[in-house]
Short mmCIF file of C-alpha atoms in Angstrom, two decimals:
data_model
loop_
_atom_site.label_atom_id
_atom_site.label_comp_id
_atom_site.label_asym_id
_atom_site.label_seq_id
_atom_site.Cartn_x
_atom_site.Cartn_y
_atom_site.Cartn_z
CA ILE A 441 -5.53 -40.17 65.46
CA ASP A 442 -3.39 -41.61 62.70
CA ARG A 443 -4.68 -45.10 63.68
CA GLN A 444 -8.20 -44.17 63.46
CA GLU A 445 -7.61 -42.72 60.11
CA ARG A 446 -6.04 -46.08 58.64
CA GLU A 447 -9.21 -47.63 60.02
CA GLY A 448 -11.59 -45.55 58.12
CA LYS A 449 -12.56 -43.00 60.98
CA ASP A 450 -12.33 -39.64 59.99
CA VAL A 451 -12.18 -38.08 63.44
CA PHE A 452 -10.55 -34.59 63.85
CA ALA A 453 -10.28 -34.23 59.98
CA TYR A 454 -9.23 -30.61 60.31
CA VAL A 455 -7.08 -30.95 63.97
CA ARG A 456 -4.36 -33.37 62.93
CA TYR A 457 -1.61 -31.53 64.93
CA VAL A 458 -1.11 -29.85 68.13
CA ALA A 459 1.48 -27.56 69.63
CA LEU A 460 1.96 -25.47 72.41
CA HIS A 461 3.89 -22.34 72.40
CA GLY A 462 3.61 -20.15 75.89
CA ARG A 463 0.16 -19.34 76.88
CA HIS A 464 -1.04 -20.16 72.91
CA VAL A 465 -1.97 -23.52 71.74
CA TYR A 466 -1.67 -24.09 67.93
CA LEU A 467 -4.36 -26.53 66.14
CA GLY A 468 -3.47 -27.46 62.58
CA SER A 469 -4.67 -30.12 59.60
CA ASP A 470 -0.94 -29.93 58.22
CA ALA A 471 2.58 -30.45 60.13
CA LYS A 472 4.04 -27.64 58.10
CA ASN A 473 1.78 -25.06 58.87
CA VAL A 474 1.59 -25.62 62.55
CA ALA A 475 5.49 -25.27 62.33
CA ALA A 476 5.42 -22.28 60.28
CA ALA A 477 2.83 -20.60 62.82
CA LEU A 478 5.16 -21.21 65.75
CA THR A 479 8.23 -19.23 64.08
CA ALA A 480 6.47 -17.04 61.70
CA LYS A 481 6.74 -13.18 62.60
CA THR A 482 3.61 -12.32 64.82
CA LEU A 483 0.60 -10.22 62.83
CA GLN A 484 1.19 -7.67 65.46
CA ALA A 485 4.51 -6.65 63.78
CA THR A 486 2.78 -5.92 60.28
CA LEU A 487 -0.21 -4.34 61.38
CA SER A 488 -0.42 -0.72 61.93
CA GLU A 489 -1.01 0.44 65.47
CA GLU A 490 -4.44 2.05 64.98
CA ASP A 491 -5.04 -1.91 63.57
CA ARG A 492 -3.67 -3.44 66.23
CA ALA A 493 -5.59 -1.49 68.90
CA SER A 494 -8.73 -2.15 67.58
CA LEU A 495 -8.24 -5.80 66.27
CA ALA A 496 -7.02 -6.59 69.66
CA ALA A 497 -9.87 -5.57 71.58
CA ASP A 498 -12.12 -7.80 69.48
CA ASP A 499 -13.71 -11.14 71.10
CA ILE A 500 -12.97 -13.03 67.78
CA VAL A 501 -10.65 -12.48 64.78
CA PHE A 502 -10.00 -14.44 61.37
CA TYR A 503 -7.33 -14.40 59.53
CA VAL A 504 -7.14 -15.86 55.52
CA HIS A 505 -3.92 -16.38 53.49
CA ARG A 506 -3.24 -15.21 50.37
CA GLU A 507 -3.62 -18.44 48.89
CA GLN A 508 -7.01 -19.06 49.81
CA LEU A 509 -7.88 -15.69 48.96
CA ALA A 510 -6.34 -16.24 45.42
CA ASP A 511 -9.33 -19.01 44.95
CA ALA A 512 -12.02 -16.83 45.88
CA TRP A 513 -10.73 -14.41 43.29
CA ASN A 514 -10.68 -16.67 40.30
CA GLU A 515 -14.68 -16.19 39.70
CA PRO A 516 -14.74 -12.44 39.97
CA ARG A 517 -11.40 -12.21 37.88
CA ASP A 518 -13.06 -13.59 34.87
CA PHE A 519 -16.26 -11.64 34.91
CA LEU A 520 -14.10 -8.52 34.61
CA GLN A 521 -11.87 -9.86 32.19
CA GLN A 522 -15.43 -10.61 30.04
CA GLU A 523 -16.42 -7.14 31.00
CA LEU A 524 -13.48 -5.03 30.10
CA ALA A 525 -13.80 -5.27 26.34
CA LYS A 526 -17.15 -3.38 26.73
CA LEU A 527 -15.73 -0.63 28.40
CA ASP A 528 -14.19 2.92 27.48
CA ALA A 529 -10.42 2.71 26.89
CA GLN A 530 -9.82 5.13 30.18
CA ASP A 531 -12.47 3.20 32.20
CA ALA A 532 -11.72 -0.19 31.40
CA GLU A 533 -7.72 0.63 32.50
CA THR A 534 -8.88 1.74 35.70
CA LEU A 535 -10.69 -1.69 36.20
CA ARG A 536 -7.77 -3.57 34.66
CA LYS A 537 -5.53 -1.99 37.23
CA LEU A 538 -7.75 -2.68 39.88
CA ALA A 539 -8.04 -6.27 39.37
CA ALA A 540 -4.15 -6.65 38.84
CA ALA A 541 -3.83 -5.20 42.49
CA ALA A 542 -5.65 -8.20 43.57
CA ASP A 543 -2.33 -9.69 43.06
CA ASP A 544 -0.75 -8.13 45.87
CA LEU A 545 -3.16 -9.20 48.29
CA GLN A 546 -1.22 -10.76 51.19
CA PHE A 547 -3.87 -11.50 54.02
CA ALA A 548 -7.26 -10.37 55.15
CA LEU A 549 -8.52 -10.00 58.95
CA VAL A 550 -11.65 -10.03 59.97
CA GLY A 551 -12.60 -9.26 63.46
CA GLY A 552 -16.28 -8.84 65.67
CA ARG A 553 -16.72 -7.52 68.69
CA LEU A 554 -20.00 -7.38 70.53
CA GLU A 555 -20.27 -4.45 73.04
CA ALA A 556 -23.03 -1.90 73.11
CA GLY A 557 -23.95 -2.91 69.52
CA PHE A 558 -22.49 -5.31 66.78
CA GLY A 559 -19.17 -4.01 65.50
CA ALA A 560 -17.12 -5.85 62.87
CA THR A 561 -13.99 -4.84 60.69
CA LEU A 562 -12.17 -6.25 57.58
CA LEU A 563 -8.92 -5.62 56.74
CA MET A 564 -6.90 -6.26 53.41
CA GLN A 565 -2.97 -6.01 53.27
CA PHE A 566 -1.67 -5.12 50.33
CA LYS A 567 2.08 -5.25 49.02
CA GLY A 568 3.59 -4.29 45.84
CA GLU A 569 3.23 -1.74 43.06
CA LYS A 570 0.18 -2.60 41.43
CA SER A 571 -1.94 -2.25 44.57
CA ARG A 572 -0.11 1.04 45.48
CA GLU A 573 -0.35 3.04 42.12
CA ILE A 574 -4.42 2.42 42.18
CA LEU A 575 -4.74 2.67 46.07
CA THR A 576 -3.27 5.76 45.77
CA GLN A 577 -5.11 7.29 43.11
CA LEU A 578 -8.36 6.29 44.68
CA GLN A 579 -7.23 7.80 48.42
CA ARG A 580 -5.74 10.89 46.91
CA SER A 581 -7.92 14.15 47.85
CA GLN A 582 -7.63 17.43 49.43
CA ALA A 583 -10.71 16.87 51.77
CA GLN A 584 -11.41 14.59 54.37
CA ALA A 585 -14.68 12.43 54.81
CA THR A 586 -16.87 14.61 56.94
CA LEU A 587 -20.34 15.15 57.81
CA ALA A 588 -19.39 18.80 59.49
CA GLY A 589 -21.56 21.40 58.10
CA LEU A 590 -24.65 19.52 57.68
CA PRO A 591 -27.43 20.14 60.25
CA GLN A 592 -28.22 17.98 62.82
CA GLY A 593 -31.77 16.62 63.01
CA ARG A 594 -33.73 13.85 61.83
CA VAL A 595 -31.39 12.00 59.88
CA LEU A 596 -32.30 8.99 57.98
CA ALA A 597 -29.51 8.19 56.26
CA ALA A 598 -26.19 10.29 55.57
CA HIS A 599 -22.83 9.84 53.88
CA ALA A 600 -19.62 11.53 53.67
CA SER A 601 -16.50 10.69 51.35
CA SER A 602 -13.17 11.76 49.71
CA GLY A 603 -11.12 10.95 47.09
CA ASP A 604 -9.71 11.57 43.70
CA GLY A 605 -12.80 12.06 41.35
CA ASP A 606 -11.42 11.39 38.17
CA ALA A 607 -10.04 7.69 39.46
CA SER A 608 -13.33 7.34 41.41
CA ALA A 609 -15.78 8.34 38.97
CA ALA A 610 -14.01 6.03 36.45
CA LEU A 611 -14.65 3.00 38.84
CA VAL A 612 -17.75 3.80 39.25
CA ARG A 613 -19.28 4.51 35.65
CA SER A 614 -17.53 1.26 34.90
CA LEU A 615 -19.23 -0.75 37.38
CA LEU A 616 -22.51 0.70 36.10
CA GLY A 617 -21.61 -0.55 32.72
CA THR A 618 -21.11 -3.94 33.62
CA GLN A 619 -23.79 -6.78 32.93
CA LEU A 620 -23.57 -7.08 36.84
CA PHE A 621 -25.95 -3.92 36.84
CA ALA A 622 -27.57 -4.07 33.44
CA ASP A 623 -29.35 -7.49 34.87
CA GLN A 624 -30.98 -6.25 37.60
CA PRO A 625 -34.44 -5.30 38.06
CA ALA A 626 -34.74 -1.81 36.66
CA ILE A 627 -34.69 1.16 39.11
CA LEU A 628 -34.07 3.71 36.40
CA SER A 629 -34.83 3.27 32.40
CA VAL A 630 -32.84 0.55 31.14
CA ALA A 631 -32.24 2.41 27.83
CA HIS A 632 -31.13 5.46 29.44
CA ARG A 633 -29.14 3.70 31.79
CA PRO A 634 -25.51 4.62 30.21
CA ASN A 635 -27.02 8.22 29.54
CA ILE A 636 -27.35 8.65 33.49
CA ALA A 637 -24.09 7.05 34.39
CA GLY A 638 -22.28 9.25 32.07
CA VAL A 639 -24.13 12.37 33.64
CA PHE A 640 -23.02 10.94 36.87
CA GLY A 641 -19.40 10.37 36.18
CA ASP A 642 -18.92 13.98 34.40
CA VAL A 643 -20.40 15.28 37.78
CA TRP A 644 -18.74 13.02 40.29
CA GLN A 645 -14.92 13.36 38.50
CA ARG A 646 -14.94 16.96 39.35
CA LEU A 647 -15.31 16.33 43.00
CA GLU A 648 -12.99 15.92 45.39
CA GLY A 649 -15.14 15.14 48.26
CA SER A 650 -19.23 14.99 49.51
CA ARG A 651 -21.47 14.86 51.71
CA SER A 652 -24.99 14.35 52.24
CA ALA A 653 -27.85 13.52 54.49
CA LEU A 654 -31.65 12.69 54.04
CA TYR A 655 -33.98 14.24 55.89
CA GLU A 656 -37.47 13.34 57.38
CA ASN A 657 -39.26 16.59 57.24
CA GLU A 658 -40.76 17.56 61.38
CA HIS A 659 -43.79 19.06 59.30
CA PRO A 660 -44.80 16.72 56.45
CA GLU A 661 -47.66 17.73 55.63
CA ARG A 662 -45.90 21.50 55.35
CA ASP A 663 -42.86 20.56 53.69
CA GLY A 664 -43.46 16.94 52.30
CA GLN A 665 -41.80 13.78 53.95
CA PHE A 666 -38.21 14.41 52.84
CA SER A 667 -35.51 16.82 52.14
CA LEU A 668 -32.11 15.94 51.15
CA VAL A 669 -28.99 18.46 51.85
CA ALA A 670 -25.31 17.75 50.02
CA ILE A 671 -22.21 19.55 50.29
CA LEU A 672 -19.58 19.06 47.49
CA GLU A 673 -15.97 19.94 47.36
CA THR A 674 -14.69 20.68 44.07
CA ASP A 675 -11.66 22.61 42.74
CA HIS A 676 -13.69 25.47 41.02
CA ALA A 677 -17.01 25.87 42.27
CA GLU A 678 -17.93 28.73 39.80
CA ARG A 679 -17.09 26.41 36.65
CA PHE A 680 -18.57 23.51 38.08
CA LEU A 681 -21.89 25.16 38.26
CA ALA A 682 -21.34 26.54 34.70
CA ASP A 683 -20.17 23.06 32.88
CA MET A 684 -23.61 21.58 34.64
CA THR A 685 -25.64 24.43 33.60
CA SER A 686 -24.08 23.68 29.60
CA LEU A 687 -25.21 20.16 30.40
CA THR A 688 -29.18 20.94 31.42
CA ARG A 689 -29.50 21.44 27.59
CA PHE A 690 -28.29 17.89 26.55
CA VAL A 691 -30.07 16.13 29.71
CA ASN A 692 -33.49 17.66 28.17
CA ALA A 693 -32.37 16.76 24.98
CA ALA A 694 -32.79 12.92 25.95
CA THR A 695 -36.77 13.56 26.97
CA LEU A 696 -37.44 15.00 23.19
CA THR A 697 -38.73 13.50 19.91
CA ALA A 698 -36.14 13.34 17.22
CA ASP A 699 -37.68 16.04 15.55
CA GLU A 700 -37.62 18.15 18.49
CA VAL A 701 -34.08 17.61 19.12
CA GLY A 702 -33.38 18.64 15.82
CA GLN A 703 -34.86 21.64 16.30
CA ALA A 704 -33.10 22.19 19.61
CA ILE A 705 -29.42 21.03 18.51
CA ASP A 706 -27.95 22.01 15.34
CA ALA A 707 -25.80 19.85 12.86
CA ALA A 708 -22.41 22.34 13.75
CA THR A 709 -23.21 21.45 17.55
CA ILE A 710 -23.06 17.82 16.75
CA ALA A 711 -19.92 18.27 14.61
CA ALA A 712 -18.43 20.20 17.17
CA LEU A 713 -18.85 17.47 19.97
CA ILE A 714 -17.69 15.08 17.90
CA GLU A 715 -14.67 16.73 17.16
CA ARG A 716 -14.03 16.99 20.87
CA LEU A 717 -13.88 13.23 21.37
CA GLY A 718 -10.69 13.37 20.30
CA ASP A 719 -9.54 16.44 23.13
CA ASP A 720 -6.25 16.21 24.78
CA GLU A 721 -8.41 16.42 28.15
CA TYR A 722 -9.85 13.57 29.24
CA ARG A 723 -12.92 15.28 30.91
CA GLU A 724 -13.85 17.10 27.72
CA ARG A 725 -13.56 13.98 25.66
CA GLU A 726 -16.22 12.34 28.55
CA LEU A 727 -18.15 15.55 28.25
CA ALA A 728 -18.35 15.14 25.07
CA THR A 729 -19.30 11.40 24.80
CA THR A 730 -21.93 12.37 27.48
CA LYS A 731 -23.50 14.83 25.46
CA LEU A 732 -23.64 13.39 22.25
CA GLY A 733 -25.43 9.90 24.12
CA LEU A 734 -28.15 12.16 25.44
CA ILE A 735 -28.73 13.70 21.70
CA GLY A 736 -29.58 10.28 20.75
CA PRO A 737 -30.70 8.82 17.66
CA PRO A 738 -30.22 12.87 15.93
CA ALA A 739 -26.51 12.32 16.35
CA LEU A 740 -26.19 8.74 14.78
CA ALA A 741 -25.40 9.44 11.43
CA ALA A 742 -22.63 11.83 12.28
CA LEU A 743 -21.45 9.48 14.52
CA GLN A 744 -21.36 6.71 12.12
CA HIS A 745 -19.37 8.92 9.73
CA ALA A 746 -16.98 9.42 12.61
CA ALA A 747 -16.61 6.04 13.52
CA LYS A 748 -14.00 5.75 10.38
CA SER A 749 -12.07 9.01 11.38
CA ARG A 750 -8.11 8.14 11.51
CA ASP A 751 -8.19 9.63 14.89
CA PRO A 752 -8.59 6.09 17.09
CA GLU A 753 -9.80 7.97 19.83
CA VAL A 754 -12.48 9.59 18.11
CA GLN A 755 -13.23 6.08 15.91
CA TYR A 756 -13.45 4.23 19.28
CA ARG A 757 -15.94 6.40 21.35
CA ALA A 758 -18.04 6.93 17.91
CA GLN A 759 -18.43 3.18 17.50
CA ALA A 760 -19.44 2.88 20.92
CA LEU A 761 -21.88 5.60 21.13
CA CYS A 762 -23.60 4.35 18.01
CA GLU A 763 -23.74 0.90 19.61
CA ARG A 764 -25.53 2.48 22.55
CA ILE A 765 -27.77 4.81 20.35
CA GLN A 766 -28.98 1.78 18.62
CA ARG A 767 -29.47 -0.02 22.14
CA LEU A 768 -31.18 2.74 23.13
CA VAL A 769 -33.97 2.86 20.46
CA ALA A 770 -34.28 -0.82 20.55
CA ARG A 771 -35.06 -0.80 24.40
CA GLN A 772 -37.48 2.10 24.36
CA SER A 773 -40.06 0.10 23.51
CA GLU A 774 -39.66 -2.30 26.34
CA ASP A 775 -39.53 0.76 28.75
CA LEU A 776 -43.02 2.10 28.00
CA LEU A 777 -44.31 -1.34 29.84
CA GLN A 778 -42.87 -0.35 32.60
CA HIS A 779 -45.17 1.43 35.19
CA ASP A 780 -42.72 2.58 38.06
CA LEU A 781 -42.43 6.14 38.69
CA LEU A 782 -38.68 6.51 37.87
CA ASN A 783 -39.33 4.80 34.56
CA ARG A 784 -42.17 6.71 33.26
CA ILE A 785 -41.12 10.11 34.34
CA GLN A 786 -38.62 12.05 31.89
CA PRO A 787 -39.04 15.79 33.05
CA ASN A 788 -37.44 18.60 31.27
CA PHE A 789 -34.95 21.52 32.99
CA ALA A 790 -34.32 24.73 33.30
CA TYR A 791 -31.52 26.46 35.27
CA PHE A 792 -32.05 30.31 36.79
CA PRO A 793 -29.15 31.91 38.25
CA LYS A 794 -29.66 33.98 41.47
CA GLN A 795 -33.03 33.45 42.23
CA GLU A 796 -33.07 33.67 45.62
CA THR A 797 -31.08 34.74 48.89
CA ARG A 798 -30.20 33.04 51.97
CA ALA A 799 -28.48 33.68 55.28
CA GLY A 800 -26.98 36.07 52.85
CA GLN A 801 -25.80 33.85 50.10
CA SER A 802 -27.21 33.65 46.67
CA VAL A 803 -28.93 30.88 45.26
CA ASP A 804 -29.67 29.57 42.13
CA ILE A 805 -32.80 26.95 40.94
CA VAL A 806 -33.08 24.17 38.79
CA GLN A 807 -36.44 23.72 37.86
CA MET A 808 -37.89 20.23 36.88
CA LYS A 809 -41.19 20.46 34.34
CA LEU A 810 -43.01 17.25 33.82
CA ARG A 811 -44.83 16.89 30.71
CA ALA A 812 -48.38 17.21 30.25
CA ALA A 813 -48.64 13.42 30.19
CA GLU A 814 -46.87 13.14 33.24
CA ALA A 815 -49.17 15.49 35.46
CA GLU A 816 -50.48 12.70 37.48
CA TYR A 817 -47.15 11.74 39.36
CA ALA A 818 -46.78 15.13 40.89
CA PRO A 819 -49.15 14.05 43.66
CA GLN A 820 -46.74 11.57 44.38
CA LEU A 821 -43.60 14.06 44.15
CA ARG A 822 -45.57 16.60 46.37
CA ARG A 823 -46.10 14.29 49.12
CA LEU A 824 -42.19 13.25 48.86
CA LEU A 825 -40.82 16.58 48.50
CA GLY A 826 -43.23 19.08 49.35
CA PRO A 827 -44.48 22.02 47.71
CA ASP A 828 -41.05 22.81 45.96
CA TRP A 829 -40.67 19.28 44.79
CA SER A 830 -39.73 20.39 41.19
CA LYS A 831 -36.68 22.75 42.44
CA LEU A 832 -33.00 22.05 43.51
CA ARG A 833 -31.34 25.11 45.13
CA LEU A 834 -27.68 25.65 44.73
CA ALA A 835 -25.49 27.95 46.97
CA ILE A 836 -21.77 28.31 46.70
CA VAL A 837 -20.60 28.79 50.39
CA GLN A 838 -17.04 29.21 51.08
CA GLY A 839 -15.94 27.65 48.19
CA ARG A 840 -18.39 24.56 48.50
CA ILE A 841 -21.70 24.00 46.53
CA VAL A 842 -24.31 23.37 48.98
CA LEU A 843 -27.60 22.13 47.05
CA LEU A 844 -31.13 21.51 48.53
CA LEU A 845 -33.79 18.91 47.18
CA GLY A 846 -36.73 19.26 48.65
CA SER A 847 -39.06 22.38 50.66
CA ASN A 848 -37.57 22.40 54.06
CA THR A 849 -35.35 25.23 53.35
CA ALA A 850 -35.04 25.97 56.93
CA LEU A 851 -32.04 23.27 56.30
CA LEU A 852 -30.23 25.05 53.77
CA ASP A 853 -30.47 27.91 55.76
CA GLN A 854 -28.48 26.17 58.58
CA THR A 855 -26.22 24.40 56.63
CA VAL A 856 -25.17 27.85 55.00
CA LYS A 857 -24.91 28.78 58.88
CA ASN A 858 -22.75 25.97 59.49
CA LEU A 859 -20.35 26.29 56.78
CA GLN A 860 -19.86 30.03 57.66
CA ALA A 861 -18.77 29.37 61.37
CA ASP A 862 -17.03 26.56 60.39
CA ALA A 863 -19.57 24.65 63.05
CA ARG A 864 -19.10 20.78 62.98
CA GLY A 865 -22.91 20.29 62.92
CA LEU A 866 -23.68 16.51 62.15
CA GLN A 867 -20.66 15.35 62.67
CA ALA A 868 -20.60 16.11 66.29
CA ASP A 869 -23.81 13.79 66.19
CA PRO A 870 -23.39 11.55 69.48
CA ARG A 871 -25.04 8.49 67.74
CA TRP A 872 -21.60 8.31 65.54
CA SER A 873 -19.18 7.75 68.99
CA ALA A 874 -19.75 4.15 69.27
CA PHE A 875 -18.64 3.79 65.54
CA GLN A 876 -15.75 6.63 65.50
CA LYS A 877 -14.21 4.49 68.02
CA ARG A 878 -14.02 1.71 66.24
CA SER A 879 -13.38 3.31 62.59
CA PRO A 880 -9.81 4.82 61.76
CA ALA A 881 -9.74 8.54 62.68
CA VAL A 882 -9.67 9.57 58.90
CA PRO A 883 -11.69 7.08 56.80
CA THR A 884 -12.13 7.54 52.95
CA ALA A 885 -16.30 7.43 53.10
CA THR A 886 -18.59 6.88 55.60
CA PHE A 887 -22.15 6.01 55.36
CA HIS A 888 -25.02 5.54 58.03
CA LEU A 889 -28.51 4.72 57.84
CA GLN A 890 -31.37 4.24 60.31
CA LEU A 891 -31.92 0.84 58.74
CA ALA A 892 -34.89 -0.27 61.18
CA ARG A 893 -36.57 2.98 59.90
CA SER A 894 -35.44 2.46 56.45
CA LEU A 895 -37.52 -1.17 56.18
CA GLY A 896 -40.49 0.26 58.57
CA LEU A 897 -40.81 2.91 55.69
CA MET A 898 -40.94 0.46 52.76
CA ALA A 899 -43.23 -2.08 54.51
CA ALA A 900 -45.22 0.34 55.88
CA ALA A 901 -49.03 0.09 54.29
CA HIS A 902 -50.18 3.03 56.24
CA ALA A 903 -48.86 6.15 57.47
CA PRO A 904 -45.55 5.39 59.55
CA PRO A 905 -45.01 6.42 63.28
CA ALA A 906 -42.97 9.42 63.94
CA PRO A 907 -39.50 9.48 63.39
CA ASP A 908 -36.82 9.11 66.60
CA PRO A 909 -34.09 11.83 66.18
CA SER A 910 -32.09 9.65 68.69
CA ALA A 911 -32.81 6.32 67.30
CA GLY A 912 -29.28 4.56 66.55
CA MET A 913 -28.06 3.86 63.25
CA THR A 914 -25.98 1.29 61.59
CA SER A 915 -22.73 2.74 59.87
CA LEU A 916 -19.82 1.57 57.67
CA GLY A 917 -16.72 2.98 56.96
CA ILE A 918 -14.28 2.59 54.03
CA THR A 919 -10.37 3.39 54.52
CA ILE A 920 -8.37 3.22 51.23
CA GLN A 921 -4.57 3.87 51.70
CA PRO A 922 -1.64 3.06 49.32
CA GLN A 923 -1.33 -0.98 50.94
CA ARG A 924 -4.33 -1.14 53.03
CA VAL A 925 -8.03 -1.36 52.56
CA ARG A 926 -10.26 -1.37 55.56
CA PHE A 927 -14.08 -1.80 56.06
CA ASP A 928 -15.69 -1.09 59.57
CA LEU A 929 -19.45 -1.86 60.75
CA PHE A 930 -20.93 -0.96 63.75
CA ALA A 931 -24.84 -1.47 64.26
CA PRO A 932 -26.28 -0.21 67.71
CA VAL A 933 -28.20 -2.65 70.37
CA ASP A 934 -31.66 -0.69 69.12
CA GLU A 935 -30.84 -1.33 65.63
CA VAL A 936 -30.00 -4.89 65.54
CA LYS A 937 -32.99 -5.72 68.17
CA SER A 938 -35.43 -3.69 65.70
CA VAL A 939 -34.41 -5.53 62.46
CA ALA A 940 -34.88 -8.76 64.06
CA ALA A 941 -38.07 -8.00 65.18
CA GLN A 942 -39.52 -7.04 61.77
CA PHE A 943 -37.97 -10.21 60.00
CA GLN A 944 -39.61 -12.13 62.84
CA GLY A 945 -42.56 -10.73 62.06
CA SER A 946 -42.37 -10.89 58.25
CA PRO A 947 -44.16 -14.04 56.88
#
């Protein structure tokens, strides 16, 4: 090979050295690397029993060393550094810790197997205190990622997650605030996206776990096409609902004119919220920030004054809010040119406690009301969610919050009964069995989707065929541990074939 290279023939460019060791052949382009492979400690010695078992059964496994991973990380690292300066100090610190943890990455393994479908695993192994700190924080939770309690049925998509709400909310809120998402086509109003991210963060940081499922209703002419059921784990369900009730007033403020907001929210309320920007408790600071962002321009003068505060936390948050509100005003005229449903609707909400009793449980209702100019969208919402499209039902069951969006109240009734009886519900669905064999016993989060069905629904120009409750689902699992992050994917054969057929038939 050396002689052929000297003669200008670039043959076997990546296989210059060969070594035999027992039943194995080692091939490489560098003599030191091949020699190191012969004497190095095997991966089996560094992996958990669970990882060894699943990867040993794969048809093929790729190993990537930290040096190759470091090169791939350079560009994302530069992007994060640019975005950190735009974020709240607490959120920026979360992203900074996550970026620093990448320096602890030792290696990655990718495994794949074809058996009753396509299964794949990405395992990332870390070593060091930086990764241990942030990964432990993200993983910490008393809840488990399970679909238990959710009803079985015509499930189009489902998810289950556990983890520290404070840490994960800061991470997601940070990512939503980066330019990466700001540059994407508008799914939600660009002007109001920071407020949406803020409300989401205030809800999410109170959660220790959640599970949800999107169902295709059996009687769409009666109940609409879809219904969503969710179960939320929180340390104090009653306090969670109370906080969300108080937030409703400020969510409504985001849809009012400046004069209407001035009448609904007085200067004393704005002053009290500004004072809470410096609260000792992080959650209170975040909630006050979200409410002031929702109030918008009527709070701008007070925030400009607060931006000169001697309290650095109040000063920082007030300055950031001033910039956000000014951007919102500049973008609102652009949003008026958007014609999609989510950009045009800006409803009001009202909270009505103890409006119904279902399966022995008191049910609260959040009522959505469209403005007169938005009435044309009601038929679309009714077709999607049925006659109760404007209602979000909430109940506290066994210390958990159960909610239903849509008109199929039988799903809510069954969820309440499942929780009362500690029934496995959707967790026992046989469609997860192949994925569960591949995924770790206790994943941090799982996501399941009838991918072929979803693609078909989005592409259908006419009424789609009836759903098949037994059709396979594509599943993704994420497992976070102090020195290990693992992703598992499984797509059953019928999903792979259906998706491939749709792409072959597309222009």
